[in-house]
Short mmCIF file of C-alpha atoms and ligand atoms in Angstrom, two decimals:
data_model
loop_
_atom_site.label_atom_id
_atom_site.label_comp_id
_atom_site.label_asym_id
_atom_site.label_seq_id
_atom_site.Cartn_x
_atom_site.Cartn_y
_atom_site.Cartn_z
CA UNK T 21 -22.16 -48.23 30.13
CA UNK T 22 -25.91 -48.41 29.46
CA UNK T 23 -27.89 -45.17 29.48
CA UNK T 24 -30.72 -46.18 31.85
CA UNK T 25 -33.51 -44.11 33.47
CA UNK T 26 -36.18 -44.96 36.02
CA UNK T 27 -39.62 -43.31 36.28
CA UNK T 28 -38.98 -41.55 32.95
CA UNK T 29 -41.25 -38.75 31.71
CA UNK T 30 -42.64 -39.60 28.25
CA UNK T 31 -44.58 -36.35 27.76
CA UNK T 32 -41.97 -34.96 25.38
CA UNK T 33 -41.55 -38.30 23.62
CA UNK T 34 -45.02 -38.79 22.14
CA UNK T 35 -46.36 -36.48 19.44
CA UNK T 36 -49.85 -36.58 21.03
CA UNK T 37 -48.16 -34.86 24.01
CA UNK T 38 -50.22 -36.81 26.52
CA UNK T 39 -48.85 -36.82 30.06
CA UNK T 40 -47.23 -40.22 30.58
CA UNK T 41 -44.39 -41.81 32.49
CA UNK T 42 -42.72 -45.18 32.20
CA UNK T 43 -41.16 -47.48 34.77
CA UNK T 44 -37.79 -47.56 33.00
CA UNK T 45 -36.15 -46.54 29.74
CA UNK T 46 -32.85 -47.41 28.05
CA UNK T 47 -31.36 -45.15 25.39
CA UNK T 48 -29.97 -47.47 22.70
CA UNK T 49 -27.01 -46.05 20.78
CA UNK T 50 -25.55 -49.24 19.31
CA UNK T 51 -26.20 -52.91 18.67
CA UNK T 52 -23.84 -53.61 21.58
CA UNK T 53 -26.31 -51.82 23.92
CA UNK T 54 -28.95 -54.33 22.84
CA UNK T 55 -26.64 -57.18 23.81
CA UNK T 56 -26.13 -55.67 27.27
CA UNK T 57 -29.74 -54.90 28.31
CA UNK T 58 -31.20 -57.34 30.87
CA UNK T 59 -32.71 -60.47 29.36
CA UNK T 60 -36.17 -61.91 29.99
CA UNK T 61 -37.99 -58.56 29.99
CA UNK T 62 -40.91 -57.64 27.77
CA UNK T 63 -39.56 -54.50 26.10
CA UNK T 64 -41.34 -51.86 24.03
CA UNK T 65 -39.36 -50.08 21.29
CA UNK T 66 -39.71 -46.32 21.00
CA UNK T 67 -38.63 -44.17 18.06
CA UNK T 68 -39.93 -40.61 17.82
CA UNK T 69 -43.28 -41.44 19.44
CA UNK T 70 -45.26 -40.08 16.47
CA UNK T 71 -47.45 -43.14 16.03
CA UNK T 72 -48.32 -44.08 19.60
CA UNK T 73 -51.04 -43.18 22.10
CA UNK T 74 -50.04 -43.76 25.74
CA UNK T 75 -51.91 -44.31 28.95
CA UNK T 76 -50.61 -42.39 31.96
CA UNK T 77 -48.16 -45.11 33.09
CA UNK T 78 -46.27 -47.56 30.87
CA UNK T 79 -45.20 -50.44 33.05
CA UNK T 80 -43.04 -52.20 30.42
CA UNK T 81 -39.38 -51.20 30.00
CA UNK T 82 -38.77 -49.05 26.94
CA UNK T 83 -35.86 -49.14 24.51
CA UNK T 84 -35.45 -45.74 22.84
CA UNK T 85 -33.73 -46.02 19.47
CA UNK T 86 -30.91 -43.49 19.09
CA UNK T 87 -28.68 -45.40 16.66
CA UNK T 88 -27.42 -42.83 14.17
CA UNK T 89 -25.25 -42.59 11.05
CA UNK T 90 -25.44 -42.90 7.28
CA UNK T 91 -23.07 -45.23 5.41
CA UNK T 92 -22.68 -45.67 1.65
CA UNK T 93 -22.91 -49.41 1.01
CA UNK T 94 -22.67 -49.33 -2.76
CA UNK T 95 -22.57 -46.70 -5.50
CA UNK T 96 -22.78 -46.89 -9.27
CA UNK T 97 -23.36 -44.31 -12.03
CA UNK T 98 -27.10 -44.72 -11.64
CA UNK T 99 -27.82 -45.46 -7.98
CA UNK T 100 -26.57 -45.32 -4.42
CA UNK T 101 -27.38 -47.60 -1.46
CA UNK T 102 -27.42 -45.90 1.94
CA UNK T 103 -27.49 -47.83 5.21
CA UNK T 104 -29.04 -45.60 7.83
CA UNK T 105 -29.11 -45.83 11.63
CA UNK T 106 -32.63 -46.59 12.84
CA UNK T 107 -32.62 -43.70 15.32
CA UNK T 108 -32.10 -41.09 12.61
CA UNK T 109 -34.97 -38.67 11.98
CA UNK T 110 -36.85 -39.75 8.84
CA UNK T 111 -37.33 -36.28 7.39
CA UNK T 112 -33.62 -35.50 7.93
CA UNK T 113 -32.85 -38.57 5.81
CA UNK T 114 -35.22 -37.37 3.07
CA UNK T 115 -33.55 -33.94 3.10
CA UNK T 116 -30.09 -35.52 3.07
CA UNK T 117 -31.00 -37.43 -0.11
CA UNK T 118 -32.88 -34.70 -1.99
CA UNK T 119 -30.13 -32.13 -1.18
CA UNK T 120 -27.68 -34.42 -2.99
CA UNK T 121 -30.02 -34.91 -5.95
CA UNK T 122 -30.87 -38.53 -5.09
CA UNK T 123 -34.36 -39.70 -5.99
CA UNK T 124 -36.81 -42.08 -4.31
CA UNK T 125 -37.83 -40.68 -0.94
CA UNK T 126 -39.19 -37.28 -2.06
CA UNK T 127 -42.89 -38.23 -1.75
CA UNK T 128 -42.20 -39.27 1.86
CA UNK T 129 -41.19 -35.75 2.87
CA UNK T 130 -42.18 -34.50 6.34
CA UNK T 131 -43.27 -37.83 7.80
CA UNK T 132 -42.36 -37.53 11.48
CA UNK T 133 -40.46 -40.24 13.34
CA UNK T 134 -37.37 -42.36 12.94
CA UNK T 135 -35.89 -44.45 10.14
CA UNK T 136 -36.16 -47.62 12.28
CA UNK T 137 -39.92 -47.21 12.57
CA UNK T 138 -40.44 -46.71 8.82
CA UNK T 139 -40.66 -50.44 8.02
CA UNK T 140 -42.97 -51.09 11.01
CA UNK T 141 -46.05 -49.68 9.28
CA UNK T 142 -44.35 -49.50 5.89
CA UNK T 143 -44.77 -45.73 5.86
CA UNK T 144 -46.32 -44.30 2.76
CA UNK T 145 -47.62 -41.10 1.27
CA UNK T 146 -48.62 -39.74 -2.13
CA UNK T 147 -48.42 -43.11 -3.84
CA UNK T 148 -45.01 -44.25 -2.53
CA UNK T 149 -44.29 -46.72 0.28
CA UNK T 150 -40.91 -47.25 1.88
CA UNK T 151 -40.68 -50.93 0.78
CA UNK T 152 -40.33 -49.75 -2.85
CA UNK T 153 -36.92 -48.28 -1.92
CA UNK T 154 -35.77 -50.61 0.86
CA UNK T 155 -32.95 -53.05 0.03
CA UNK T 156 -32.68 -54.70 3.46
CA UNK T 157 -32.99 -53.99 7.14
CA UNK T 158 -31.01 -55.21 10.10
CA UNK T 159 -32.65 -55.98 13.42
CA UNK T 160 -32.01 -57.61 16.74
CA UNK T 161 -34.41 -60.36 17.76
CA UNK T 162 -35.24 -59.31 21.33
CA UNK T 163 -36.18 -62.90 22.23
CA UNK T 164 -32.92 -64.55 21.17
CA UNK T 165 -30.62 -61.49 20.76
CA UNK T 166 -29.70 -62.76 17.29
CA UNK T 167 -28.78 -60.13 14.69
CA UNK T 168 -30.86 -60.69 11.58
CA UNK T 169 -30.95 -59.26 8.06
CA UNK T 170 -34.29 -59.12 6.26
CA UNK T 171 -35.17 -58.24 2.68
CA UNK T 172 -38.55 -56.77 1.67
CA UNK T 173 -39.94 -60.21 0.83
CA UNK T 174 -39.23 -61.32 4.44
CA UNK T 175 -41.15 -58.46 6.05
CA UNK T 176 -44.79 -59.13 5.02
CA UNK T 177 -45.12 -55.51 3.93
CA UNK T 178 -48.66 -54.39 3.14
CA UNK T 179 -50.69 -51.19 3.28
CA UNK T 180 -49.53 -49.54 6.58
CA UNK T 181 -48.56 -52.97 7.83
CA UNK T 182 -45.72 -55.48 8.17
CA UNK T 183 -44.71 -58.48 10.29
CA UNK T 184 -43.35 -55.91 12.80
CA UNK T 185 -46.81 -54.42 13.32
CA UNK T 186 -48.87 -57.60 13.17
CA UNK T 187 -47.94 -61.14 14.09
CA UNK T 188 -44.45 -60.36 15.43
CA UNK T 189 -45.18 -57.02 17.03
CA UNK T 190 -42.49 -56.14 19.56
CA UNK T 191 -40.18 -59.04 18.68
CA UNK T 192 -37.56 -57.16 16.65
CA UNK T 193 -35.61 -53.97 17.28
CA UNK T 194 -34.81 -52.51 13.84
CA UNK T 195 -31.27 -51.13 14.01
CA UNK T 196 -30.42 -50.17 10.40
CA UNK T 197 -32.34 -49.79 7.14
CA UNK T 198 -30.75 -49.68 3.69
CA UNK T 199 -32.43 -47.72 0.86
CA UNK T 200 -31.54 -47.65 -2.84
CA UNK T 201 -31.84 -44.17 -4.34
CA UNK T 202 -31.50 -43.11 -7.96
CA UNK T 203 -28.77 -40.69 -9.08
CA UNK T 204 -30.42 -40.09 -12.46
CA UNK T 205 -33.45 -41.28 -14.47
CA UNK T 206 -35.54 -40.71 -11.36
CA UNK T 207 -38.90 -42.42 -11.01
CA UNK T 208 -40.82 -39.21 -10.33
CA UNK T 209 -44.38 -39.85 -9.09
CA UNK T 210 -46.67 -36.84 -9.18
CA UNK T 211 -50.04 -38.29 -10.18
CA UNK T 212 -51.26 -38.42 -6.59
CA UNK T 213 -53.27 -35.77 -4.80
CA UNK T 214 -52.36 -32.14 -5.30
CA UNK T 215 -48.68 -32.55 -6.25
CA UNK T 216 -49.19 -31.68 -9.94
CA UNK T 217 -51.17 -28.55 -9.10
CA UNK T 218 -48.54 -27.43 -6.64
CA UNK T 219 -45.77 -27.91 -9.22
CA UNK T 220 -47.78 -25.91 -11.79
CA UNK T 221 -48.09 -23.16 -9.20
CA UNK T 222 -44.26 -23.14 -9.09
CA UNK T 223 -44.19 -23.21 -12.97
CA UNK T 224 -42.21 -26.46 -12.88
CA UNK T 225 -42.81 -28.80 -15.82
CA UNK T 226 -39.93 -31.26 -15.41
CA UNK T 227 -39.66 -31.76 -11.65
CA UNK T 228 -36.57 -33.02 -9.83
CA UNK T 229 -36.78 -34.96 -6.54
CA UNK T 230 -36.17 -31.78 -4.58
CA UNK T 231 -39.03 -30.02 -6.45
CA UNK T 232 -41.41 -32.85 -5.54
CA UNK T 233 -40.21 -32.76 -1.94
CA UNK T 234 -40.91 -29.01 -1.82
CA UNK T 235 -44.40 -29.51 -3.27
CA UNK T 236 -45.21 -32.28 -0.78
CA UNK T 237 -43.93 -30.13 2.09
CA UNK T 238 -46.19 -27.25 1.03
CA UNK T 239 -49.27 -29.48 0.76
CA UNK T 240 -48.60 -31.16 4.09
CA UNK T 241 -47.95 -27.87 5.88
CA UNK T 242 -51.39 -26.64 4.86
CA UNK T 243 -53.32 -29.86 5.38
CA UNK T 244 -51.78 -31.41 8.49
CA UNK T 245 -51.30 -29.98 11.96
CA UNK T 246 -47.70 -29.52 13.10
CA UNK T 247 -47.39 -31.83 16.13
CA UNK T 248 -45.20 -29.22 17.85
CA UNK T 249 -48.11 -26.77 17.78
CA UNK T 250 -51.15 -29.06 17.75
CA UNK T 251 -50.18 -32.47 19.12
CA UNK T 252 -51.37 -35.45 17.03
CA UNK T 253 -50.18 -38.78 15.66
CA UNK T 254 -51.12 -38.36 11.99
CA UNK T 255 -53.90 -40.54 10.58
CA UNK T 256 -55.59 -42.11 13.56
CA UNK T 257 -57.29 -44.86 11.51
CA UNK T 258 -56.31 -46.85 8.44
CA UNK T 259 -58.27 -46.22 5.28
CA UNK T 260 -60.76 -49.10 5.07
CA UNK T 261 -60.67 -51.42 2.10
CA UNK T 262 -64.03 -53.00 1.24
CA UNK T 263 -65.15 -55.85 -1.02
CA UNK T 264 -67.19 -55.36 -4.22
CA UNK T 265 -70.55 -56.36 -2.71
CA UNK T 266 -70.35 -53.96 0.22
CA UNK T 267 -69.03 -51.30 -2.16
CA UNK T 268 -71.99 -51.73 -4.55
CA UNK T 269 -74.49 -51.52 -1.67
CA UNK T 270 -72.83 -48.42 -0.28
CA UNK T 271 -72.68 -46.69 -3.65
CA UNK T 272 -76.38 -47.34 -4.15
CA UNK T 273 -77.25 -45.52 -0.96
CA UNK T 274 -74.48 -42.89 -1.26
CA UNK T 275 -73.87 -41.79 -4.85
CA UNK T 276 -71.41 -39.16 -3.52
CA UNK T 277 -69.15 -41.90 -2.08
CA UNK T 278 -65.43 -41.14 -2.47
CA UNK T 279 -63.41 -44.24 -3.31
CA UNK T 280 -60.37 -45.63 -5.11
CA UNK T 281 -60.55 -48.94 -6.96
CA UNK T 282 -57.49 -51.07 -6.16
CA UNK T 283 -55.77 -53.53 -8.48
CA UNK T 284 -57.31 -56.56 -6.71
CA UNK T 285 -60.84 -55.18 -7.36
CA UNK T 286 -61.38 -54.09 -3.76
CA UNK T 287 -62.17 -50.46 -2.96
CA UNK T 288 -60.36 -48.06 -0.63
CA UNK T 289 -62.64 -45.51 1.01
CA UNK T 290 -60.83 -42.56 2.63
CA UNK T 291 -61.45 -42.76 6.38
CA UNK T 292 -61.22 -38.96 6.58
CA UNK T 293 -64.20 -38.65 4.24
CA UNK T 294 -66.29 -41.13 6.26
CA UNK T 295 -65.52 -39.26 9.50
CA UNK T 296 -66.27 -35.92 7.85
CA UNK T 297 -69.65 -37.22 6.65
CA UNK T 298 -70.50 -38.13 10.25
CA UNK T 299 -70.00 -34.49 11.19
CA UNK T 300 -66.70 -34.82 13.01
CA UNK T 301 -64.39 -32.63 10.92
CA UNK T 302 -63.21 -29.82 13.20
CA UNK T 303 -65.43 -31.16 16.02
CA UNK T 304 -64.14 -30.93 19.56
CA UNK T 305 -64.98 -32.87 22.70
CA UNK T 306 -63.20 -31.44 25.72
CA UNK T 307 -59.49 -31.36 24.99
CA UNK T 308 -59.71 -33.77 22.02
CA UNK T 309 -60.87 -33.11 18.49
CA UNK T 310 -60.69 -33.81 14.77
CA UNK T 311 -58.42 -31.48 12.81
CA UNK T 312 -60.23 -28.81 10.77
CA UNK T 313 -58.48 -29.61 7.45
CA UNK T 314 -58.31 -33.41 7.79
CA UNK T 315 -60.85 -35.27 9.93
CA UNK T 316 -58.66 -38.39 10.01
CA UNK T 317 -56.20 -36.64 12.30
CA UNK T 318 -57.21 -36.54 15.96
CA UNK T 319 -55.63 -33.70 17.90
CA UNK T 320 -54.89 -32.88 21.53
CA UNK T 321 -56.00 -29.29 22.09
CA UNK T 322 -54.13 -29.26 25.38
CA UNK T 323 -54.16 -31.49 28.43
CA UNK T 324 -55.97 -34.48 26.92
CA UNK T 325 -55.15 -37.87 28.40
CA UNK T 326 -54.58 -41.02 26.37
CA UNK T 327 -57.86 -42.39 27.69
CA UNK T 328 -59.77 -39.29 26.52
CA UNK T 329 -58.29 -39.56 23.02
CA UNK T 330 -59.15 -43.26 22.97
CA UNK T 331 -62.74 -42.57 24.10
CA UNK T 332 -63.18 -39.96 21.33
CA UNK T 333 -61.77 -42.39 18.76
CA UNK T 334 -64.32 -45.00 19.89
CA UNK T 335 -67.13 -42.48 19.48
CA UNK T 336 -65.97 -41.87 15.89
CA UNK T 337 -65.72 -45.61 15.19
CA UNK T 338 -69.30 -46.07 16.44
CA UNK T 339 -70.60 -43.19 14.30
CA UNK T 340 -68.92 -44.51 11.13
CA UNK T 341 -70.11 -48.05 11.79
CA UNK T 342 -73.65 -46.83 12.38
CA UNK T 343 -73.73 -44.60 9.27
CA UNK T 344 -71.77 -46.69 6.76
CA UNK T 345 -71.46 -50.19 8.27
CA UNK T 346 -67.66 -49.84 8.10
CA UNK T 347 -65.40 -50.64 11.05
CA UNK T 348 -62.44 -48.26 11.25
CA UNK T 349 -59.23 -49.89 12.49
CA UNK T 350 -56.77 -47.68 14.39
CA UNK T 351 -53.43 -47.10 12.70
CA UNK T 352 -51.94 -45.63 15.89
CA UNK T 353 -50.33 -48.04 18.39
CA UNK T 354 -51.90 -48.05 21.87
CA UNK T 355 -49.52 -48.34 24.83
CA UNK T 356 -50.81 -49.08 28.33
CA UNK T 357 -54.42 -48.28 27.43
P1 FAD Z 405 -42.99 -44.58 17.20
O1 FAD Z 405 -44.24 -43.80 17.30
O2 FAD Z 405 -41.96 -44.35 18.24
O3 FAD Z 405 -43.34 -46.13 17.18
C1 FAD Z 405 -44.37 -46.60 16.34
C2 FAD Z 405 -44.41 -48.14 16.41
O4 FAD Z 405 -43.22 -48.68 15.83
C3 FAD Z 405 -44.43 -48.67 17.85
O5 FAD Z 405 -45.20 -49.85 17.85
C4 FAD Z 405 -42.97 -48.99 18.14
O6 FAD Z 405 -42.82 -50.02 19.10
C5 FAD Z 405 -42.48 -49.44 16.78
N1 FAD Z 405 -41.05 -49.11 16.56
C6 FAD Z 405 -40.50 -47.87 16.52
N2 FAD Z 405 -39.19 -47.96 16.23
C7 FAD Z 405 -38.91 -49.28 16.09
C8 FAD Z 405 -37.72 -50.00 15.79
N3 FAD Z 405 -36.55 -49.40 15.59
N4 FAD Z 405 -37.80 -51.34 15.72
C9 FAD Z 405 -38.98 -51.99 15.93
N5 FAD Z 405 -40.13 -51.36 16.23
C10 FAD Z 405 -40.09 -50.02 16.29
N6 FAD Z 405 -47.23 -42.32 8.60
C11 FAD Z 405 -47.24 -42.69 7.31
O7 FAD Z 405 -47.12 -43.88 6.98
N7 FAD Z 405 -47.40 -41.76 6.31
C12 FAD Z 405 -47.55 -40.46 6.57
O8 FAD Z 405 -47.68 -39.66 5.65
C13 FAD Z 405 -47.56 -40.04 7.94
N8 FAD Z 405 -47.78 -38.75 8.26
C14 FAD Z 405 -47.78 -38.38 9.57
C15 FAD Z 405 -48.01 -37.03 9.86
C16 FAD Z 405 -48.02 -36.60 11.17
C17 FAD Z 405 -48.26 -35.15 11.48
C18 FAD Z 405 -47.79 -37.54 12.23
C19 FAD Z 405 -47.74 -37.07 13.65
C20 FAD Z 405 -47.59 -38.87 11.94
C21 FAD Z 405 -47.60 -39.31 10.60
N9 FAD Z 405 -47.42 -40.66 10.26
C22 FAD Z 405 -47.39 -41.03 8.94
C23 FAD Z 405 -47.22 -41.66 11.32
C24 FAD Z 405 -45.75 -41.76 11.81
O9 FAD Z 405 -45.02 -40.64 11.40
C25 FAD Z 405 -45.05 -43.01 11.28
O10 FAD Z 405 -45.76 -44.17 11.69
C26 FAD Z 405 -43.60 -43.11 11.75
O11 FAD Z 405 -42.95 -44.14 11.07
C27 FAD Z 405 -43.50 -43.34 13.26
O12 FAD Z 405 -42.13 -43.24 13.62
P2 FAD Z 405 -41.69 -43.11 15.12
O13 FAD Z 405 -40.22 -43.23 15.17
O14 FAD Z 405 -42.25 -41.89 15.71
O15 FAD Z 405 -42.36 -44.41 15.75
P1 NAP Z 406 -55.67 -37.13 0.45
O1 NAP Z 406 -54.77 -36.76 -0.67
O2 NAP Z 406 -56.71 -36.18 0.90
O3 NAP Z 406 -56.37 -38.49 0.13
C1 NAP Z 406 -57.23 -39.08 1.10
C2 NAP Z 406 -56.99 -40.57 1.06
O4 NAP Z 406 -57.37 -41.07 -0.21
C3 NAP Z 406 -55.54 -40.86 1.27
O5 NAP Z 406 -55.39 -41.41 2.54
C4 NAP Z 406 -55.16 -41.78 0.15
O6 NAP Z 406 -54.84 -43.08 0.57
C5 NAP Z 406 -56.36 -41.90 -0.74
N1 NAP Z 406 -55.99 -41.47 -2.11
C6 NAP Z 406 -55.86 -40.21 -2.57
N2 NAP Z 406 -55.53 -40.21 -3.87
C7 NAP Z 406 -55.44 -41.51 -4.22
C8 NAP Z 406 -55.12 -42.17 -5.44
N3 NAP Z 406 -54.85 -41.48 -6.54
N4 NAP Z 406 -55.10 -43.52 -5.43
C9 NAP Z 406 -55.37 -44.22 -4.32
N5 NAP Z 406 -55.68 -43.65 -3.14
C10 NAP Z 406 -55.72 -42.31 -3.09
O7 NAP Z 406 -54.77 -37.55 1.72
P2 NAP Z 406 -54.03 -36.64 2.77
O8 NAP Z 406 -54.68 -36.78 4.09
O9 NAP Z 406 -53.79 -35.27 2.23
O10 NAP Z 406 -52.64 -37.39 2.88
C11 NAP Z 406 -51.76 -37.37 1.78
C12 NAP Z 406 -50.86 -38.57 1.81
O11 NAP Z 406 -50.11 -38.57 3.03
C13 NAP Z 406 -51.63 -39.88 1.78
O12 NAP Z 406 -50.89 -40.80 1.03
C14 NAP Z 406 -51.70 -40.30 3.23
O13 NAP Z 406 -51.73 -41.70 3.38
C15 NAP Z 406 -50.39 -39.72 3.78
N6 NAP Z 406 -50.56 -39.37 5.20
C16 NAP Z 406 -50.49 -40.35 6.10
C17 NAP Z 406 -50.62 -40.09 7.44
C18 NAP Z 406 -50.47 -41.17 8.47
O14 NAP Z 406 -50.35 -40.87 9.64
N7 NAP Z 406 -50.47 -42.41 8.05
C19 NAP Z 406 -50.84 -38.79 7.87
C20 NAP Z 406 -50.94 -37.81 6.91
C21 NAP Z 406 -50.80 -38.10 5.56
P3 NAP Z 406 -53.39 -43.55 1.04
O15 NAP Z 406 -53.39 -43.33 2.49
O16 NAP Z 406 -53.38 -44.95 0.66
O17 NAP Z 406 -52.35 -42.76 0.35
#
């Protein structure tokens, strides 16, 4: 029996906490549910709602992923492969692995949302992206209802991007994702951001995965707003990557430019820095604003609509374009806007 709702309230299902309703919603607990839903409809897939911005009414039917469970697919002396239900909370998965001493996901601590959404924008933080750990994913093609298995090379993974977010957006419902974790000889990555400093603060010289997870949690708790207290959807824009000529011109006019040179000789400029330079850090316009510790995060101070957040984001885009000649591309997915 399908779990089906009409005129469903989405306010508690988007981390921006904007008031929104949808025409209909199905809770999906198994692959069988996906076989049974009506055909020919243009569905939207919802996980935890932590990377969407909604208008007040979503007219398309929504499939809410609630497929749970963790299954050991393979285990050796050195590693373990876990196949995880796409509806599982991502941070719960990270905790499950670090509590057991498994390594791999620790830098991705405290990323809100579901496991099934992780491949969509190839979630990443502190120098690690989920495709480095992913063995395969299973999905249902919503056009044909075929069950498919994809390996990382099939998914067009890139920086905060994949085939699921670009050319085939909305086509697949990701049901399960399998990750390979280390049981020893962990590939600990602490060169990024403030992780090393945080570990020194704890007097830890040889960190385990759980130590790194703790350090990341502490940094994130200080720097990012908790969506339960200050609704937001994380980074609103992607960090722009610019070509050498534009980079050289920019550096000439702004010697204080913050940037990271990438392996293909392009340059990543932190969007948060650009927004900050335009005077938006901590700035508020009505019920919308930029977070005080990280300008890249737009927040709902209470009662903001999706349209108001979108309008504020456009104002920021215009300011950054005007000041730096750089077009910021939203990372957040817009629904019914
Ligand atoms: P949703 O918001 O529900 O959906 C996002 C998109 O994925 C939608 O287009 C949806 O249709 C699609 N989708 C969801 N589930 C599926 C599925 N099973 N199959 C197919 N499509 C699906 N992101 C990072 O990369 N790194 C970070 O460090 C990070 N930090 C964050 C911090 C905060 C405070 C917040 C609020 C967000 C942060 N994010 C970060 C963004 C967000 O957590 C991720 O994008 C997360 O993967 C979204 O998961 P979700 O289940 O909430 O997806
Ligand atoms: P930060 O450490 O202040 O750094 C700002 C930006 O500079 C980051 O976005 C990061 O890009 C880049 N950067 C920093 N050190 C780098 C290095 N050594 N090499 C290359 N690029 C570097 O960032 P933050 O806001 O505190 O976030 C920390 C991490 O969590 C980042 O990885 C960020 O992406 C992630 N995060 C993501 C979201 C989201 O919603 N997507 C929200 C919060 C945090 P990268 O983005 O490429 O890492």
